PDB file of C-alpha atoms in Angstrom:
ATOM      1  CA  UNK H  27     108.881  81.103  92.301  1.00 97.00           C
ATOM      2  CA  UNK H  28     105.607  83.045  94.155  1.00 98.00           C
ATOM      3  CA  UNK H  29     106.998  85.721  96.668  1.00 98.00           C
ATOM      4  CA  UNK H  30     104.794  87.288  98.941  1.00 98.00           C
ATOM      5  CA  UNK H  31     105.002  91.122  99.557  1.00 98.00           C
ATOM      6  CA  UNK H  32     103.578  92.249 102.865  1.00 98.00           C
ATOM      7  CA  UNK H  33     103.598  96.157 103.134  1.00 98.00           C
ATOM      8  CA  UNK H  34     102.552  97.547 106.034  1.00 98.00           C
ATOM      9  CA  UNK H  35     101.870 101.539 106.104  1.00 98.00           C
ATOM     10  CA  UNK H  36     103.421 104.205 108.124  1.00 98.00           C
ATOM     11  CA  UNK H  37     100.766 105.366 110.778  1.00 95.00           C
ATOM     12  CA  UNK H  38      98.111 108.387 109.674  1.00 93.00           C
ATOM     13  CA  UNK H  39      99.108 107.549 105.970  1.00 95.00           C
ATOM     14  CA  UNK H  40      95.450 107.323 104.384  1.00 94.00           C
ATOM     15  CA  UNK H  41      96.120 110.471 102.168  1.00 96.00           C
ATOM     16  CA  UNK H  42      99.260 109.340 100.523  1.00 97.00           C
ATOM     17  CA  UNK H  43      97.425 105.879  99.855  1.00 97.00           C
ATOM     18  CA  UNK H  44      94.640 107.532  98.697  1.00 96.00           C
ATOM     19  CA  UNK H  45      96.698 109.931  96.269  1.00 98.00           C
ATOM     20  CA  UNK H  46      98.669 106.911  94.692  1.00 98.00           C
ATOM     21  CA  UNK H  47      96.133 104.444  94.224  1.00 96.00           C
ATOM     22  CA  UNK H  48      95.340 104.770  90.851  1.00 97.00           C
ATOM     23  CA  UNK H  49      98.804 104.655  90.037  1.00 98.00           C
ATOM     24  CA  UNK H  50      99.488 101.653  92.293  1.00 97.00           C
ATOM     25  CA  UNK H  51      96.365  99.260  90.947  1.00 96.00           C
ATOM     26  CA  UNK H  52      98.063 100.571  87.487  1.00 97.00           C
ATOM     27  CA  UNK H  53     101.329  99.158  88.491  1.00 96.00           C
ATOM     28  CA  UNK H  54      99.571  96.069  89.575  1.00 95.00           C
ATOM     29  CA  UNK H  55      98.183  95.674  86.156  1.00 95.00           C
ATOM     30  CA  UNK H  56     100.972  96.619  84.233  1.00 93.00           C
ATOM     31  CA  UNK H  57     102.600  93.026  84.573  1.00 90.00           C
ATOM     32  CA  UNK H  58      99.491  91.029  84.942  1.00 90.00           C
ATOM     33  CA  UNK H  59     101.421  87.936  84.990  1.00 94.00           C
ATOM     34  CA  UNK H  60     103.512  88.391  86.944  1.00 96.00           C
ATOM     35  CA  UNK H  61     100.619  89.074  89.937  1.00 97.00           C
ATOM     36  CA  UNK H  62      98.818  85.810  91.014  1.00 96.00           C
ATOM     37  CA  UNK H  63      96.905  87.884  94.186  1.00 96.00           C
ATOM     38  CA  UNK H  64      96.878  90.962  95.541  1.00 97.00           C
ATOM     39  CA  UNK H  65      94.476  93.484  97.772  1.00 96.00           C
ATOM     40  CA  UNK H  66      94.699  95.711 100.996  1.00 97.00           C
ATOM     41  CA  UNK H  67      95.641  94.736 104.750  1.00 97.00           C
ATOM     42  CA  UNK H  68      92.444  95.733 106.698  1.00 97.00           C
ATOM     43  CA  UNK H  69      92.269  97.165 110.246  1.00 96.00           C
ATOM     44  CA  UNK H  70      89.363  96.244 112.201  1.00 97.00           C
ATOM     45  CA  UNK H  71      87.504  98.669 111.223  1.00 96.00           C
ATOM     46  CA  UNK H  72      87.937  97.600 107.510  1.00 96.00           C
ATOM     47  CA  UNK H  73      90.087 100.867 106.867  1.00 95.00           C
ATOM     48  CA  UNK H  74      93.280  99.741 104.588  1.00 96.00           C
ATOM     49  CA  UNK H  75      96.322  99.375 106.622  1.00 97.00           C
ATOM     50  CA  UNK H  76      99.220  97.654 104.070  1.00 97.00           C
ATOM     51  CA  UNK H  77      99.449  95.001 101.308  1.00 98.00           C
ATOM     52  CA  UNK H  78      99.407  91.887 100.479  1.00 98.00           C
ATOM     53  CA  UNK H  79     100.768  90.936  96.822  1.00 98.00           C
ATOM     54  CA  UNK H  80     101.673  87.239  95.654  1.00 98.00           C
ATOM     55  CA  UNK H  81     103.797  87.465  93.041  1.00 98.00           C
ATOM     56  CA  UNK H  82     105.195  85.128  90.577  1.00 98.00           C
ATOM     57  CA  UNK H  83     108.874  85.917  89.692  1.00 98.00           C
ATOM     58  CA  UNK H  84     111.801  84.185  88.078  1.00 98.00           C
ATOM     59  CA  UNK H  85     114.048  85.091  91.464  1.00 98.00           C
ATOM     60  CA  UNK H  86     114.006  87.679  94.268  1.00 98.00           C
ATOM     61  CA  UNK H  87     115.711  90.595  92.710  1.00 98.00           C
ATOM     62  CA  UNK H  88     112.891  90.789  90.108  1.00 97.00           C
ATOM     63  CA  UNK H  89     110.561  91.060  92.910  1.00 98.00           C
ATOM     64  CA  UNK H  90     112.687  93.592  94.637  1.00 98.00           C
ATOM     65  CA  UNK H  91     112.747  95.689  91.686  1.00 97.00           C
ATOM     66  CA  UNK H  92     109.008  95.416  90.989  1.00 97.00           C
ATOM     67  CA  UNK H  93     108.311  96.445  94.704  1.00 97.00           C
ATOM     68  CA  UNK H  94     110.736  99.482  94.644  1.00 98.00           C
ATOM     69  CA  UNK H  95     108.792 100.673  91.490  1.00 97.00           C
ATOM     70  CA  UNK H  96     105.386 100.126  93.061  1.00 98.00           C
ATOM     71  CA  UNK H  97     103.837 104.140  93.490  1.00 98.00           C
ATOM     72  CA  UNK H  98     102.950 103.398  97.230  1.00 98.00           C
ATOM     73  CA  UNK H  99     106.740 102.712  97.803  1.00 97.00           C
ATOM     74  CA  UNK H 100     107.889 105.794  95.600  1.00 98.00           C
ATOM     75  CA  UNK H 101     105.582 107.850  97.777  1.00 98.00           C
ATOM     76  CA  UNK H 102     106.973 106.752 101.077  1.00 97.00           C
ATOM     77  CA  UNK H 103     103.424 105.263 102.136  1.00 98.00           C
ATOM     78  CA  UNK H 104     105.687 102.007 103.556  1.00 98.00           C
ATOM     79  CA  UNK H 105     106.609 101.958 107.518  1.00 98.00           C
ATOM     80  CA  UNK H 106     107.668  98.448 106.267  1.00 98.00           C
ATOM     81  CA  UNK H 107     108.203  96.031 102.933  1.00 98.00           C
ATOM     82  CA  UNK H 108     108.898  91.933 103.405  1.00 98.00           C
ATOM     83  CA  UNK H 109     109.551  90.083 100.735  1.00 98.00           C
ATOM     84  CA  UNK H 110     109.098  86.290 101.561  1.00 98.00           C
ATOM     85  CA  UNK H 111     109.408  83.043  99.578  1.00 98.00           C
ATOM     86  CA  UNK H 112     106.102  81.630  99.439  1.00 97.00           C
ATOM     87  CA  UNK H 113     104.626  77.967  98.874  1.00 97.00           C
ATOM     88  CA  UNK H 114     101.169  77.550  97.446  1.00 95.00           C
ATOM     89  CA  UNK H 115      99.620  74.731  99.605  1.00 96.00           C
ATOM     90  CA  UNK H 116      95.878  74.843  98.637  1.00 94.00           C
ATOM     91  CA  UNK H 117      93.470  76.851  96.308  1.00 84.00           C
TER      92      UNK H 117
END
């Protein structure tokens, strides 16, 4: 099933996101099969503002427990975390 994570960050946040991104895009690779897409929400000024991660999972929990493992999460970088079914339609 895909699953869409949508992350948006707590206001002011840009150092924690900065300090745990290394460790975040290496969580992102660790399982790269399990990620079909993922990159930054962008403000309007192109300054990152959340996530967006499609994910490919055999149910929910395994997404769950892959987003409460994710570095940003750990660090308390989320103001919010949505996990959605989500249906591929084009591309």
């Amino acid at each position: 099933m895909l699953v869409a994570l949508i992350a948006h960050d707590k206001p002011d946040a840009q150092d924690v996101r900065a300090a745990n991104r290394a460790d975040h895009l290496a969580h992102l690779g660790s399982e790269p099969e399990m990620i079909a897409q993922a990159g930054p929400l962008l403000d309007a000024d192109g300054g990152m503002i959340g996530s967006l991660i499609i994910m490919e999972v055999p149910d929910m929990e395994t997404a769950q427990r892959w987003a409460d493992a994710d570095p940003y999460a750990k660090a308390g970088l989320f103001q919010s975390v949505t996990l959605r079914p989500w249906k591929k339609v084009i591309g």
